[in-house]
PDB file of C-alpha atoms in Angstrom:
ATOM      1  CA  UNK A   9     100.633  90.277  94.855  1.00  0.00           C
ATOM      2  CA  UNK A  10     100.142  94.062  95.204  1.00  0.00           C
ATOM      3  CA  UNK A  11      96.796  93.877  93.429  1.00  0.00           C
ATOM      4  CA  UNK A  12      95.693  91.036  95.682  1.00  0.00           C
ATOM      5  CA  UNK A  13      96.676  92.957  98.831  1.00  0.00           C
ATOM      6  CA  UNK A  14      94.873  96.065  97.575  1.00  0.00           C
ATOM      7  CA  UNK A  15      91.749  94.065  96.880  1.00  0.00           C
ATOM      8  CA  UNK A  16      91.811  92.573 100.370  1.00  0.00           C
ATOM      9  CA  UNK A  17      91.760  96.082 101.850  1.00  0.00           C
ATOM     10  CA  UNK A  18      88.298  96.663 100.452  1.00  0.00           C
ATOM     11  CA  UNK A  19      87.040  99.655  98.477  1.00  0.00           C
ATOM     12  CA  UNK A  20      88.431 103.117  99.223  1.00  0.00           C
ATOM     13  CA  UNK A  21      86.053 106.071  99.631  1.00  0.00           C
ATOM     14  CA  UNK A  22      87.614 109.203  98.114  1.00  0.00           C
ATOM     15  CA  UNK A  23      85.953 112.517  99.008  1.00  0.00           C
ATOM     16  CA  UNK A  24      86.889 114.870  96.165  1.00  0.00           C
ATOM     17  CA  UNK A  25      87.340 118.617  96.321  1.00  0.00           C
ATOM     18  CA  UNK A  26      88.505 120.671  93.359  1.00  0.00           C
ATOM     19  CA  UNK A  27      91.535 120.224  91.125  1.00  0.00           C
ATOM     20  CA  UNK A  28      93.050 117.331  89.208  1.00  0.00           C
ATOM     21  CA  UNK A  29      94.673 115.582  92.151  1.00  0.00           C
ATOM     22  CA  UNK A  30      91.685 113.554  93.473  1.00  0.00           C
ATOM     23  CA  UNK A  31      91.180 111.797  90.136  1.00  0.00           C
ATOM     24  CA  UNK A  32      94.919 111.256  89.701  1.00  0.00           C
ATOM     25  CA  UNK A  33      95.042 109.541  93.104  1.00  0.00           C
ATOM     26  CA  UNK A  34      91.920 107.538  92.255  1.00  0.00           C
ATOM     27  CA  UNK A  35      93.669 106.240  89.119  1.00  0.00           C
ATOM     28  CA  UNK A  36      96.837 105.361  91.060  1.00  0.00           C
ATOM     29  CA  UNK A  37      94.891 103.407  93.667  1.00  0.00           C
ATOM     30  CA  UNK A  38      92.794 101.665  91.008  1.00  0.00           C
ATOM     31  CA  UNK A  39      95.964 100.688  89.129  1.00  0.00           C
ATOM     32  CA  UNK A  40      96.985  98.704  92.221  1.00  0.00           C
ATOM     33  CA  UNK A  41      93.769  96.703  91.954  1.00  0.00           C
ATOM     34  CA  UNK A  42      91.765  98.451  94.648  1.00  0.00           C
ATOM     35  CA  UNK A  43      88.266  99.701  93.943  1.00  0.00           C
ATOM     36  CA  UNK A  44      87.703 103.431  94.491  1.00  0.00           C
ATOM     37  CA  UNK A  45      84.301 104.980  95.215  1.00  0.00           C
ATOM     38  CA  UNK A  46      84.195 108.714  94.442  1.00  0.00           C
ATOM     39  CA  UNK A  47      82.289 111.290  96.512  1.00  0.00           C
ATOM     40  CA  UNK A  48      82.680 114.694  94.817  1.00  0.00           C
ATOM     41  CA  UNK A  49      81.699 117.702  96.928  1.00  0.00           C
ATOM     42  CA  UNK A  50      79.118 120.037  95.438  1.00  0.00           C
ATOM     43  CA  UNK A  51      80.458 123.550  95.122  1.00  0.00           C
ATOM     44  CA  UNK A  52      84.080 122.369  95.078  1.00  0.00           C
ATOM     45  CA  UNK A  53      84.511 119.549  92.531  1.00  0.00           C
ATOM     46  CA  UNK A  54      84.026 120.151  88.804  1.00  0.00           C
ATOM     47  CA  UNK A  55      80.976 118.203  87.534  1.00  0.00           C
ATOM     48  CA  UNK A  56      82.630 117.636  84.154  1.00  0.00           C
ATOM     49  CA  UNK A  57      85.464 115.684  85.758  1.00  0.00           C
ATOM     50  CA  UNK A  58      83.089 112.974  86.971  1.00  0.00           C
ATOM     51  CA  UNK A  59      80.801 112.574  83.962  1.00  0.00           C
ATOM     52  CA  UNK A  60      82.396 109.274  82.911  1.00  0.00           C
ATOM     53  CA  UNK A  61      83.102 107.892  86.390  1.00  0.00           C
ATOM     54  CA  UNK A  62      80.748 106.254  88.910  1.00  0.00           C
ATOM     55  CA  UNK A  63      80.256 108.678  91.789  1.00  0.00           C
ATOM     56  CA  UNK A  64      77.916 110.028  94.479  1.00  0.00           C
ATOM     57  CA  UNK A  65      77.562 113.799  94.868  1.00  0.00           C
ATOM     58  CA  UNK A  66      77.416 115.084  98.443  1.00  0.00           C
ATOM     59  CA  UNK A  67      77.210 118.460 100.141  1.00  0.00           C
ATOM     60  CA  UNK A  68      79.524 119.463 102.953  1.00  0.00           C
ATOM     61  CA  UNK A  69      77.738 118.519 106.139  1.00  0.00           C
ATOM     62  CA  UNK A  70      75.622 115.652 104.794  1.00  0.00           C
ATOM     63  CA  UNK A  71      76.976 113.240 107.375  1.00  0.00           C
ATOM     64  CA  UNK A  72      74.009 110.861 107.369  1.00  0.00           C
ATOM     65  CA  UNK A  73      73.855 110.503 103.582  1.00  0.00           C
ATOM     66  CA  UNK A  74      77.629 110.082 103.358  1.00  0.00           C
ATOM     67  CA  UNK A  75      77.748 107.402 106.053  1.00  0.00           C
ATOM     68  CA  UNK A  76      74.913 105.446 104.418  1.00  0.00           C
ATOM     69  CA  UNK A  77      76.558 105.542 100.987  1.00  0.00           C
ATOM     70  CA  UNK A  78      80.016 104.607 102.277  1.00  0.00           C
ATOM     71  CA  UNK A  79      78.664 101.656 104.246  1.00  0.00           C
ATOM     72  CA  UNK A  80      76.565 100.490 101.296  1.00  0.00           C
ATOM     73  CA  UNK A  81      79.698 100.539  99.116  1.00  0.00           C
ATOM     74  CA  UNK A  82      81.566  98.375 101.638  1.00  0.00           C
ATOM     75  CA  UNK A  83      84.216 101.009 102.363  1.00  0.00           C
ATOM     76  CA  UNK A  84      86.055 101.256 105.643  1.00  0.00           C
ATOM     77  CA  UNK A  85      88.891 103.584 104.578  1.00  0.00           C
ATOM     78  CA  UNK A  86      88.233 107.209 103.619  1.00  0.00           C
ATOM     79  CA  UNK A  87      90.521 109.828 102.055  1.00  0.00           C
ATOM     80  CA  UNK A  88      89.704 113.536 101.747  1.00  0.00           C
ATOM     81  CA  UNK A  89      91.548 115.299  98.937  1.00  0.00           C
ATOM     82  CA  UNK A  90      91.288 118.385  96.734  1.00  0.00           C
ATOM     83  CA  UNK A  91      90.841 122.123  97.055  1.00  0.00           C
ATOM     84  CA  UNK A  92      87.855 123.695  98.748  1.00  0.00           C
ATOM     85  CA  UNK A  93      86.983 127.137 100.057  1.00  0.00           C
ATOM     86  CA  UNK A  94      86.316 126.779 103.772  1.00  0.00           C
ATOM     87  CA  UNK A  95      82.538 127.119 104.268  1.00  0.00           C
ATOM     88  CA  UNK A  96      80.955 129.032 107.103  1.00  0.00           C
ATOM     89  CA  UNK A  97      78.879 127.036 109.544  1.00  0.00           C
ATOM     90  CA  UNK A  98      75.786 128.568 107.917  1.00  0.00           C
ATOM     91  CA  UNK A  99      76.700 127.037 104.541  1.00  0.00           C
ATOM     92  CA  UNK A 100      76.688 123.475 105.869  1.00  0.00           C
ATOM     93  CA  UNK A 101      73.913 121.299 104.403  1.00  0.00           C
ATOM     94  CA  UNK A 102      72.995 119.556 107.632  1.00  0.00           C
ATOM     95  CA  UNK A 103      70.891 116.396 107.610  1.00  0.00           C
ATOM     96  CA  UNK A 104      69.451 114.721 110.703  1.00  0.00           C
ATOM     97  CA  UNK A 105      72.715 112.948 111.532  1.00  0.00           C
ATOM     98  CA  UNK A 106      74.576 116.265 111.300  1.00  0.00           C
ATOM     99  CA  UNK A 107      72.094 117.899 113.661  1.00  0.00           C
ATOM    100  CA  UNK A 108      72.775 115.252 116.299  1.00  0.00           C
ATOM    101  CA  UNK A 109      76.505 116.001 115.971  1.00  0.00           C
ATOM    102  CA  UNK A 110      76.096 119.789 115.833  1.00  0.00           C
ATOM    103  CA  UNK A 111      77.913 120.628 119.114  1.00  0.00           C
ATOM    104  CA  UNK A 112      81.001 118.762 117.947  1.00  0.00           C
ATOM    105  CA  UNK A 113      80.780 120.278 114.455  1.00  0.00           C
ATOM    106  CA  UNK A 114      80.587 123.765 115.963  1.00  0.00           C
ATOM    107  CA  UNK A 115      83.614 123.014 118.131  1.00  0.00           C
ATOM    108  CA  UNK A 116      85.586 121.921 115.050  1.00  0.00           C
ATOM    109  CA  UNK A 117      84.830 125.229 113.314  1.00  0.00           C
ATOM    110  CA  UNK A 118      86.302 127.243 116.200  1.00  0.00           C
ATOM    111  CA  UNK A 119      89.885 127.222 114.999  1.00  0.00           C
ATOM    112  CA  UNK A 120      92.141 127.136 111.959  1.00  0.00           C
ATOM    113  CA  UNK A 121      91.955 124.733 109.050  1.00  0.00           C
ATOM    114  CA  UNK A 122      94.039 122.037 110.732  1.00  0.00           C
ATOM    115  CA  UNK A 123      91.804 122.181 113.810  1.00  0.00           C
ATOM    116  CA  UNK A 124      88.678 121.969 111.636  1.00  0.00           C
ATOM    117  CA  UNK A 125      89.869 119.060 109.499  1.00  0.00           C
ATOM    118  CA  UNK A 126      91.140 117.057 112.466  1.00  0.00           C
ATOM    119  CA  UNK A 127      87.785 117.581 114.183  1.00  0.00           C
ATOM    120  CA  UNK A 128      85.883 116.359 111.123  1.00  0.00           C
ATOM    121  CA  UNK A 129      88.168 113.304 110.972  1.00  0.00           C
ATOM    122  CA  UNK A 130      87.342 112.421 114.570  1.00  0.00           C
ATOM    123  CA  UNK A 131      83.625 112.645 113.805  1.00  0.00           C
ATOM    124  CA  UNK A 132      84.001 110.356 110.790  1.00  0.00           C
ATOM    125  CA  UNK A 133      86.100 107.832 112.689  1.00  0.00           C
ATOM    126  CA  UNK A 134      83.535 107.742 115.476  1.00  0.00           C
ATOM    127  CA  UNK A 135      81.151 106.325 112.866  1.00  0.00           C
ATOM    128  CA  UNK A 136      83.439 103.294 112.496  1.00  0.00           C
ATOM    129  CA  UNK A 137      85.612 104.382 109.560  1.00  0.00           C
ATOM    130  CA  UNK A 138      89.344 104.979 109.203  1.00  0.00           C
ATOM    131  CA  UNK A 139      90.560 108.280 107.714  1.00  0.00           C
ATOM    132  CA  UNK A 140      93.865 108.088 105.817  1.00  0.00           C
ATOM    133  CA  UNK A 141      96.038 110.595 104.008  1.00  0.00           C
ATOM    134  CA  UNK A 142      96.217 110.546 100.216  1.00  0.00           C
ATOM    135  CA  UNK A 143      99.961 109.882 100.464  1.00  0.00           C
ATOM    136  CA  UNK A 144      99.247 106.700 102.446  1.00  0.00           C
ATOM    137  CA  UNK A 145      97.251 105.159  99.586  1.00  0.00           C
ATOM    138  CA  UNK A 146      99.345 106.710  96.778  1.00  0.00           C
ATOM    139  CA  UNK A 147     102.854 107.469  98.130  1.00  0.00           C
ATOM    140  CA  UNK A 148     104.130 108.400  94.667  1.00  0.00           C
ATOM    141  CA  UNK A 149     102.331 111.768  94.894  1.00  0.00           C
ATOM    142  CA  UNK A 150     104.926 113.086  97.383  1.00  0.00           C
ATOM    143  CA  UNK A 151     107.833 115.276  96.255  1.00  0.00           C
ATOM    144  CA  UNK A 152     111.169 113.445  96.680  1.00  0.00           C
ATOM    145  CA  UNK A 153     114.336 115.070  97.975  1.00  0.00           C
ATOM    146  CA  UNK A 154     116.388 116.866  95.336  1.00  0.00           C
ATOM    147  CA  UNK A 155     115.736 118.820  92.163  1.00  0.00           C
ATOM    148  CA  UNK A 156     112.786 117.901  89.936  1.00  0.00           C
ATOM    149  CA  UNK A 157     114.000 119.668  86.799  1.00  0.00           C
ATOM    150  CA  UNK A 158     117.184 121.027  85.212  1.00  0.00           C
ATOM    151  CA  UNK A 159     117.583 124.245  87.227  1.00  0.00           C
ATOM    152  CA  UNK A 160     119.286 124.247  90.623  1.00  0.00           C
ATOM    153  CA  UNK A 161     119.116 126.754  93.501  1.00  0.00           C
ATOM    154  CA  UNK A 162     122.118 129.041  94.024  1.00  0.00           C
ATOM    155  CA  UNK A 163     123.834 129.650  97.367  1.00  0.00           C
ATOM    156  CA  UNK A 164     121.686 132.803  97.764  1.00  0.00           C
ATOM    157  CA  UNK A 165     118.573 130.746  97.044  1.00  0.00           C
ATOM    158  CA  UNK A 166     119.637 128.205  99.671  1.00  0.00           C
ATOM    159  CA  UNK A 167     119.856 130.971 102.260  1.00  0.00           C
ATOM    160  CA  UNK A 168     116.355 132.163 101.330  1.00  0.00           C
ATOM    161  CA  UNK A 169     115.038 128.583 101.556  1.00  0.00           C
ATOM    162  CA  UNK A 170     116.506 128.153 105.031  1.00  0.00           C
ATOM    163  CA  UNK A 171     114.894 131.405 106.225  1.00  0.00           C
ATOM    164  CA  UNK A 172     111.555 130.388 104.711  1.00  0.00           C
ATOM    165  CA  UNK A 173     111.597 127.017 106.459  1.00  0.00           C
ATOM    166  CA  UNK A 174     112.524 128.657 109.759  1.00  0.00           C
ATOM    167  CA  UNK A 175     109.623 131.105 109.414  1.00  0.00           C
ATOM    168  CA  UNK A 176     107.105 128.366 108.592  1.00  0.00           C
ATOM    169  CA  UNK A 177     108.254 126.284 111.561  1.00  0.00           C
ATOM    170  CA  UNK A 178     107.856 129.285 113.868  1.00  0.00           C
ATOM    171  CA  UNK A 179     104.463 130.366 112.465  1.00  0.00           C
ATOM    172  CA  UNK A 180     103.044 126.840 112.251  1.00  0.00           C
ATOM    173  CA  UNK A 181     101.506 126.726 115.747  1.00  0.00           C
ATOM    174  CA  UNK A 182      99.259 129.650 114.790  1.00  0.00           C
ATOM    175  CA  UNK A 183      97.619 127.502 112.040  1.00  0.00           C
ATOM    176  CA  UNK A 184      97.852 130.308 109.454  1.00  0.00           C
ATOM    177  CA  UNK A 185      99.386 129.102 106.194  1.00  0.00           C
ATOM    178  CA  UNK A 186     101.972 126.827 104.610  1.00  0.00           C
ATOM    179  CA  UNK A 187     103.857 129.109 102.227  1.00  0.00           C
ATOM    180  CA  UNK A 188     106.122 132.151 102.229  1.00  0.00           C
ATOM    181  CA  UNK A 189     108.074 134.114  99.593  1.00  0.00           C
ATOM    182  CA  UNK A 190     111.646 135.067 100.497  1.00  0.00           C
ATOM    183  CA  UNK A 191     114.180 137.110  98.492  1.00  0.00           C
ATOM    184  CA  UNK A 192     117.549 138.328  99.720  1.00  0.00           C
ATOM    185  CA  UNK A 193     116.781 136.888 103.183  1.00  0.00           C
ATOM    186  CA  UNK A 194     113.798 139.238 103.285  1.00  0.00           C
ATOM    187  CA  UNK A 195     110.261 137.887 103.671  1.00  0.00           C
ATOM    188  CA  UNK A 196     108.160 139.411 100.891  1.00  0.00           C
ATOM    189  CA  UNK A 197     104.814 137.671 101.389  1.00  0.00           C
ATOM    190  CA  UNK A 198     103.150 135.232 103.754  1.00  0.00           C
ATOM    191  CA  UNK A 199     100.273 132.919 102.852  1.00  0.00           C
ATOM    192  CA  UNK A 200      97.061 133.269 104.838  1.00  0.00           C
ATOM    193  CA  UNK A 201      93.477 132.424 103.910  1.00  0.00           C
ATOM    194  CA  UNK A 202      93.885 133.545 100.269  1.00  0.00           C
ATOM    195  CA  UNK A 203      96.081 130.577  99.307  1.00  0.00           C
ATOM    196  CA  UNK A 204      99.386 130.252  97.471  1.00  0.00           C
ATOM    197  CA  UNK A 205      98.215 131.410  94.034  1.00  0.00           C
ATOM    198  CA  UNK A 206      96.753 134.647  95.374  1.00  0.00           C
ATOM    199  CA  UNK A 207      99.856 135.284  97.479  1.00  0.00           C
ATOM    200  CA  UNK A 208     102.032 134.929  94.385  1.00  0.00           C
ATOM    201  CA  UNK A 209      99.639 137.244  92.545  1.00  0.00           C
ATOM    202  CA  UNK A 210     100.277 139.876  95.234  1.00  0.00           C
ATOM    203  CA  UNK A 211     104.029 139.533  94.720  1.00  0.00           C
ATOM    204  CA  UNK A 212     103.597 139.968  90.953  1.00  0.00           C
ATOM    205  CA  UNK A 213     101.422 143.050  91.555  1.00  0.00           C
ATOM    206  CA  UNK A 214     103.957 144.570  93.951  1.00  0.00           C
ATOM    207  CA  UNK A 215     106.659 144.062  91.346  1.00  0.00           C
ATOM    208  CA  UNK A 216     104.519 145.589  88.582  1.00  0.00           C
ATOM    209  CA  UNK A 217     103.783 148.628  90.785  1.00  0.00           C
ATOM    210  CA  UNK A 218     107.446 149.188  91.568  1.00  0.00           C
ATOM    211  CA  UNK A 219     106.941 148.503  95.258  1.00  0.00           C
ATOM    212  CA  UNK A 220     109.211 145.469  95.220  1.00  0.00           C
ATOM    213  CA  UNK A 221     112.917 146.296  95.126  1.00  0.00           C
ATOM    214  CA  UNK A 222     114.181 142.744  94.864  1.00  0.00           C
ATOM    215  CA  UNK A 223     115.414 142.167  91.304  1.00  0.00           C
ATOM    216  CA  UNK A 224     113.489 139.813  89.046  1.00  0.00           C
ATOM    217  CA  UNK A 225     114.946 136.340  88.826  1.00  0.00           C
ATOM    218  CA  UNK A 226     115.635 136.086  92.553  1.00  0.00           C
ATOM    219  CA  UNK A 227     113.571 134.872  95.458  1.00  0.00           C
ATOM    220  CA  UNK A 228     111.939 131.601  96.363  1.00  0.00           C
ATOM    221  CA  UNK A 229     108.473 130.257  97.118  1.00  0.00           C
ATOM    222  CA  UNK A 230     108.886 127.989 100.145  1.00  0.00           C
ATOM    223  CA  UNK A 231     106.165 125.550 101.228  1.00  0.00           C
ATOM    224  CA  UNK A 232     106.068 123.161 104.183  1.00  0.00           C
ATOM    225  CA  UNK A 233     103.404 121.668 106.450  1.00  0.00           C
ATOM    226  CA  UNK A 234     102.824 123.054 109.924  1.00  0.00           C
ATOM    227  CA  UNK A 235     104.924 121.235 112.544  1.00  0.00           C
ATOM    228  CA  UNK A 236     101.916 119.754 114.358  1.00  0.00           C
ATOM    229  CA  UNK A 237      99.700 119.361 111.296  1.00  0.00           C
ATOM    230  CA  UNK A 238      97.416 116.375 110.889  1.00  0.00           C
ATOM    231  CA  UNK A 239      99.103 115.051 107.752  1.00  0.00           C
ATOM    232  CA  UNK A 240      96.061 113.178 106.567  1.00  0.00           C
ATOM    233  CA  UNK A 241      94.731 116.539 105.352  1.00  0.00           C
ATOM    234  CA  UNK A 242      95.795 119.589 103.434  1.00  0.00           C
ATOM    235  CA  UNK A 243      99.457 118.794 102.894  1.00  0.00           C
ATOM    236  CA  UNK A 244     101.065 121.599 100.883  1.00  0.00           C
ATOM    237  CA  UNK A 245     100.913 120.973  97.154  1.00  0.00           C
ATOM    238  CA  UNK A 246     102.426 122.264  93.930  1.00  0.00           C
ATOM    239  CA  UNK A 247     101.591 121.781  90.278  1.00  0.00           C
ATOM    240  CA  UNK A 248     102.187 123.292  86.834  1.00  0.00           C
ATOM    241  CA  UNK A 249     100.103 126.346  87.746  1.00  0.00           C
ATOM    242  CA  UNK A 250     102.389 126.989  90.723  1.00  0.00           C
ATOM    243  CA  UNK A 251     105.366 127.173  88.360  1.00  0.00           C
ATOM    244  CA  UNK A 252     103.507 129.618  86.110  1.00  0.00           C
ATOM    245  CA  UNK A 253     102.623 131.842  89.088  1.00  0.00           C
ATOM    246  CA  UNK A 254     106.218 131.770  90.370  1.00  0.00           C
ATOM    247  CA  UNK A 255     107.490 132.794  86.933  1.00  0.00           C
ATOM    248  CA  UNK A 256     104.926 135.629  86.725  1.00  0.00           C
ATOM    249  CA  UNK A 257     106.057 136.838  90.161  1.00  0.00           C
ATOM    250  CA  UNK A 258     109.653 137.024  88.900  1.00  0.00           C
ATOM    251  CA  UNK A 259     110.996 134.458  91.343  1.00  0.00           C
ATOM    252  CA  UNK A 260     113.847 132.017  90.846  1.00  0.00           C
ATOM    253  CA  UNK A 261     112.209 128.874  92.073  1.00  0.00           C
ATOM    254  CA  UNK A 262     110.204 126.702  94.434  1.00  0.00           C
ATOM    255  CA  UNK A 263     111.391 124.792  97.491  1.00  0.00           C
ATOM    256  CA  UNK A 264     109.104 122.392  99.339  1.00  0.00           C
ATOM    257  CA  UNK A 265     109.395 119.941 102.208  1.00  0.00           C
ATOM    258  CA  UNK A 266     110.455 116.636 100.669  1.00  0.00           C
ATOM    259  CA  UNK A 267     108.220 113.716 101.604  1.00  0.00           C
ATOM    260  CA  UNK A 268     105.581 116.078 102.995  1.00  0.00           C
ATOM    261  CA  UNK A 269     104.414 117.943  99.878  1.00  0.00           C
ATOM    262  CA  UNK A 270     102.081 116.688  97.174  1.00  0.00           C
ATOM    263  CA  UNK A 271     102.919 117.216  93.515  1.00  0.00           C
ATOM    264  CA  UNK A 272     100.089 117.294  90.987  1.00  0.00           C
ATOM    265  CA  UNK A 273     100.912 116.341  87.378  1.00  0.00           C
ATOM    266  CA  UNK A 274     104.694 115.980  87.993  1.00  0.00           C
ATOM    267  CA  UNK A 275     105.628 115.560  84.330  1.00  0.00           C
ATOM    268  CA  UNK A 276     103.836 118.773  83.339  1.00  0.00           C
ATOM    269  CA  UNK A 277     105.342 120.554  86.338  1.00  0.00           C
ATOM    270  CA  UNK A 278     108.895 119.614  85.304  1.00  0.00           C
ATOM    271  CA  UNK A 279     108.230 120.628  81.692  1.00  0.00           C
ATOM    272  CA  UNK A 280     106.878 124.012  82.806  1.00  0.00           C
ATOM    273  CA  UNK A 281     109.820 124.547  85.181  1.00  0.00           C
ATOM    274  CA  UNK A 282     112.386 123.726  82.509  1.00  0.00           C
ATOM    275  CA  UNK A 283     110.719 126.058  80.002  1.00  0.00           C
ATOM    276  CA  UNK A 284     110.733 128.926  82.508  1.00  0.00           C
ATOM    277  CA  UNK A 285     114.175 128.066  83.959  1.00  0.00           C
ATOM    278  CA  UNK A 286     112.551 127.797  87.393  1.00  0.00           C
ATOM    279  CA  UNK A 287     114.081 125.419  89.922  1.00  0.00           C
ATOM    280  CA  UNK A 288     111.831 123.063  91.881  1.00  0.00           C
ATOM    281  CA  UNK A 289     113.494 121.271  94.762  1.00  0.00           C
ATOM    282  CA  UNK A 290     112.438 119.018  97.611  1.00  0.00           C
ATOM    283  CA  UNK A 291     114.382 119.816 100.768  1.00  0.00           C
ATOM    284  CA  UNK A 292     114.763 118.367 104.220  1.00  0.00           C
ATOM    285  CA  UNK A 293     112.905 120.628 106.642  1.00  0.00           C
ATOM    286  CA  UNK A 294     115.119 122.614 108.936  1.00  0.00           C
ATOM    287  CA  UNK A 295     118.146 122.433 106.655  1.00  0.00           C
ATOM    288  CA  UNK A 296     117.221 124.446 103.556  1.00  0.00           C
ATOM    289  CA  UNK A 297     119.203 121.877 101.541  1.00  0.00           C
TER     290      UNK A 297
END
């Protein structure tokens, strides 16, 4: 029945940035019996990942080419997923269709990432398509509530998690970042344009240089979406590499908003967390528990 329902929805267009998550979601959707048409982005997606899969390469900004290909494939639903360095307006590969939409594209670029992505979604939907979140077509990618591995947060960790969630809720309207590192109820680092991995690298460097007084084995990486975020795009995510970075930074664990955070390669993530004795927990936002 599920396969029949998926087939009746028609093919899904999946615009792929970098990382393993786009292909994992493509496989999950395909396993339900729904055809997936891949559109890897040049400069973001890894060409080797698509060598054995039917796909159409596109540049950011090729609105006309993208619309033609999606319509030819019979797709109505579109999902954008994967990592990508935000391009400047001068790096957009505009075709004629893009030129006609240039005022609206420029307006989308005048703001943070959430503003930009929501603006692009409106442009796409004005062409007659429907933009969905990856979690809507593959809900199993979301982190559930509770611990994912053997380790559990201590009472001190819970206090740090609560402070981290409070900070992210307060900073969210500024459309800055989705992650913070807290130790001893002291904010050590805040994510901005560099991303979570680079932020954790800064924490590791501060510790190596003796500028971080918090003892190793304490502190938490906390991730949550912005309160008013368009959840079809850029939900916070974690994966095995996140665990490795947290361990290198000398932290105790990871806490993320349950039901609003994507987990890449969950089995590998749990294995890495158990090896490093790092806790990974999905929490209800606003509670720290």
